[in-house]
Tab-separated table of C-alpha atoms and ligand atoms in Angstrom:
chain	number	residue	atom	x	y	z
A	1	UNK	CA	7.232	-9.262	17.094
A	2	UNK	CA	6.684	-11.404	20.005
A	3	UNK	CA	3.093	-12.413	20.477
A	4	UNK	CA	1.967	-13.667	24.109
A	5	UNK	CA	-0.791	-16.755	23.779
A	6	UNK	CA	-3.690	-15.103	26.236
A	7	UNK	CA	-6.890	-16.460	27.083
A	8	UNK	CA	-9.766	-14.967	28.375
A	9	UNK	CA	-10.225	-15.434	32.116
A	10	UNK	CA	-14.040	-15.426	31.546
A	11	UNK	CA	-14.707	-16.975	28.831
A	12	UNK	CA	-11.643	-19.006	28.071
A	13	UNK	CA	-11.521	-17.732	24.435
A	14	UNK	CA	-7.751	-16.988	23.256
A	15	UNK	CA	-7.219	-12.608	23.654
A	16	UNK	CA	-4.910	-11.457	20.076
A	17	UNK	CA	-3.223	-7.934	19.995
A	18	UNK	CA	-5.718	-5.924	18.214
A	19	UNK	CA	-5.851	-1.802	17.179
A	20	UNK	CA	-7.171	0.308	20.225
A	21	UNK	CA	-9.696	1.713	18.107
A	22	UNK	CA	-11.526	-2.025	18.010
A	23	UNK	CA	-12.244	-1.048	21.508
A	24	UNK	CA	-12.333	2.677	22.074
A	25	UNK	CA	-13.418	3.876	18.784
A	26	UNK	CA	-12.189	7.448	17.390
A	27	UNK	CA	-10.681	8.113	21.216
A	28	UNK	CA	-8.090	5.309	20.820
A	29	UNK	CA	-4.787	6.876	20.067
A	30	UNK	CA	-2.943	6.209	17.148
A	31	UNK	CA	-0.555	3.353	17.389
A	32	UNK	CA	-2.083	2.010	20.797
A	33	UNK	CA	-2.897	-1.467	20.940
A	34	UNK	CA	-4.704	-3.538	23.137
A	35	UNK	CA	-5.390	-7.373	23.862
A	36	UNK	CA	-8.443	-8.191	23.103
A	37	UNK	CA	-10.906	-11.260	23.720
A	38	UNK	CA	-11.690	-12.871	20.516
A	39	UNK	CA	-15.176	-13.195	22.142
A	40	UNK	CA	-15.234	-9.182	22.147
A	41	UNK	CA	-18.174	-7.525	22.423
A	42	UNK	CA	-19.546	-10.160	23.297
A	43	UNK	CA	-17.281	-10.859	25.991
A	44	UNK	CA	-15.993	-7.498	27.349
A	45	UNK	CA	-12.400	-7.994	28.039
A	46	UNK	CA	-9.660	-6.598	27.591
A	47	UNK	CA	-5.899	-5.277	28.712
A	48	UNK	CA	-3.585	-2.613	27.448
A	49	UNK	CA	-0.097	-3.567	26.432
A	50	UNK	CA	3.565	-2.235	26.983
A	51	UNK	CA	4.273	0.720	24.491
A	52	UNK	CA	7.265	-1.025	23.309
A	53	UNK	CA	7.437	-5.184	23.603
A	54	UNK	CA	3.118	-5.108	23.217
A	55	UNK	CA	3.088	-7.511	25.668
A	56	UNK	CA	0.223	-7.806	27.636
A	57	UNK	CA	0.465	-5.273	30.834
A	58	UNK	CA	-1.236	-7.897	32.310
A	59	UNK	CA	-4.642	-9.847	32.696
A	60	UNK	CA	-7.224	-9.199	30.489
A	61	UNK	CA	-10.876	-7.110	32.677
A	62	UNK	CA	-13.862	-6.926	32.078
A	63	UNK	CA	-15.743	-3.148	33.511
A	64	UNK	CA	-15.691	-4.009	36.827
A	65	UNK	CA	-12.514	-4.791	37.202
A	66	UNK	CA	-10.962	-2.086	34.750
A	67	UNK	CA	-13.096	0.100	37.156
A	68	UNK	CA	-11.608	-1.267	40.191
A	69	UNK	CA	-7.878	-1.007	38.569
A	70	UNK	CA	-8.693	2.163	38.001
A	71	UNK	CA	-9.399	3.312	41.645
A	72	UNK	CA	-6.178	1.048	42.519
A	73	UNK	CA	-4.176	3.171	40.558
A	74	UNK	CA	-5.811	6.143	42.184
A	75	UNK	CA	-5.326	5.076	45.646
A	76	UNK	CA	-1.609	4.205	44.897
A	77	UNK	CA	-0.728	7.728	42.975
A	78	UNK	CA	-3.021	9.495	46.256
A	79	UNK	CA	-0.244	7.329	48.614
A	80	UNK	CA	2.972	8.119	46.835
A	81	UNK	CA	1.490	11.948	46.756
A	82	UNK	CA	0.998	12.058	50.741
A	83	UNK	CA	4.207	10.208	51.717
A	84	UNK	CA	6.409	11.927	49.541
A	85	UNK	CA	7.440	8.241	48.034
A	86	UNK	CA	8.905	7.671	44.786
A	87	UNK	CA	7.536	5.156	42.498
A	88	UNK	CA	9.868	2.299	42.961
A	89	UNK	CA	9.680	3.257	46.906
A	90	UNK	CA	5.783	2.407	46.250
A	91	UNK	CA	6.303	-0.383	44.369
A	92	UNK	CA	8.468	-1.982	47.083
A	93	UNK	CA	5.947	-0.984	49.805
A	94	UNK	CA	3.484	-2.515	47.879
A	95	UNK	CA	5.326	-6.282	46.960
A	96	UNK	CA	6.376	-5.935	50.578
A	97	UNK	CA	2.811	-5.566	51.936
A	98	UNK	CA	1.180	-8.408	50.591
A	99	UNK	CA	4.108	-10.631	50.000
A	100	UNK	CA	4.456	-10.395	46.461
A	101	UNK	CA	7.089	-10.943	43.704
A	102	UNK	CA	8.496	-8.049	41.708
A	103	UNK	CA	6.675	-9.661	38.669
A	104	UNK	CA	3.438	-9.913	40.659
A	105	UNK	CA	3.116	-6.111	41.919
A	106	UNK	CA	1.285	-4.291	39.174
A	107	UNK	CA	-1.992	-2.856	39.238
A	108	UNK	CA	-2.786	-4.905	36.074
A	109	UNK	CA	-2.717	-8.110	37.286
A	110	UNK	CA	-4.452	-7.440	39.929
A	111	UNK	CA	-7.861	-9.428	40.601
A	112	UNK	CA	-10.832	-7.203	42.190
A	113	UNK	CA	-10.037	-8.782	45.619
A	114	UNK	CA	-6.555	-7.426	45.382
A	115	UNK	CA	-8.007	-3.859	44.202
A	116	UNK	CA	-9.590	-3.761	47.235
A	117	UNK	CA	-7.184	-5.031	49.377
A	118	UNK	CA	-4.552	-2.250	48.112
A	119	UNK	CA	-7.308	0.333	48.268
A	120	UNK	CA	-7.848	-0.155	51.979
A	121	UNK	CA	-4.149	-0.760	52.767
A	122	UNK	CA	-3.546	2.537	50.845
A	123	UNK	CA	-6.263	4.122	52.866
A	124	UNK	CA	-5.177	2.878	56.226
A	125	UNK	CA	-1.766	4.718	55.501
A	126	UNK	CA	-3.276	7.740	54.703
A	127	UNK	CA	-5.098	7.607	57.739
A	128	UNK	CA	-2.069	7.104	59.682
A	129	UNK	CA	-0.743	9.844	58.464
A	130	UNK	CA	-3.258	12.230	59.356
A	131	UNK	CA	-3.122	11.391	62.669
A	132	UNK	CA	0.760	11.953	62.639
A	133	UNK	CA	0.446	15.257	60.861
B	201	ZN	ZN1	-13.639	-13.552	26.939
C-alpha cells in the first residue's frame, strides 16, 4: 500500500493512516481510515482519505477548519442544486474562479481563507440568480 509522508500543519508532527475509530469512536465506520496527527489528541488534526488508494483527501484540520470545510461543501452542493450544474461543471466553475489547478480544487485542501472565499463566491451566485429568477 502506498503510504503518503504527512506532517501536521500545526504542529509539524508527521500524520500516519490510522483506524477511524482512533478518532470518531464507535461512529467510525468499519474499514474507514483517516490520517491522523501523531500529536492526536493533543493536537486535533486530522483528514479523511480516498476509499480506495488511502491517500490523504487532502490537508490535515483541526475543528475550525473541518467546520469551515464543512460549510464549503454545503455552499458548493446548495450551488450545483440552484444552477442545475453537474459536478464536474462545478468543479470547473470553481478552478476557473479562483485560478486554480485541477489538483488544487477540492474542498479538502482548502485553507479557512479559501472556505470563505468559495462560500461568498457561492453566495454571490445564488444571489444572482434570484434576481434573474
Ligand atoms: Zn499536529
Amino acid at each position: 500500500m502506498k503510504r503518503a509522508y504527512v506532517k501536521c500543519p500545526y504542529c509539524g508532527a508527521q500524520a500516519m493512516l490510522r483506524p477511524a475509530h482512533v478518532v470518531h469512536g464507535d461512529q467510525a465506520k468499519q474499514g474507514q481510515y483517516l490520517y491522523v496527527c501523531n500529536r492526536y489528541p493533543k493536537c486535533d488534526a486530522y483528514v479523511g482519505v480516498h476509499a480506495k488508494s488511502l491517500l490523504p483527501l487532502g490537508t490535515l484540520a483541526n475543528g475550525d477548519l473541518r467546520y469551515k470545510r464543512i460549510l464549503a461543501h454545503r455552499a458548493f452542493e446548495q450551488l450545483q442544486r440552484t444552477c442545475k450544474m453537474e459536478k464536474w461543471q462545478a468543479y470547473q466553475w470553481l478552478q476557473a474562479k479562483f485560478s486554480l489547478r485541477r489538483d488544487q480544487a477540492h474542498i479538502a485542501k482548502f485553507s479557512v481563507y479559501m472556505c470563505d472565499q468559495l462560500i461568498a463566491a457561492c453566495e454571490e451566485v445564488e444571489a444572482n440568480h434570484r434576481r434573474a429568477a
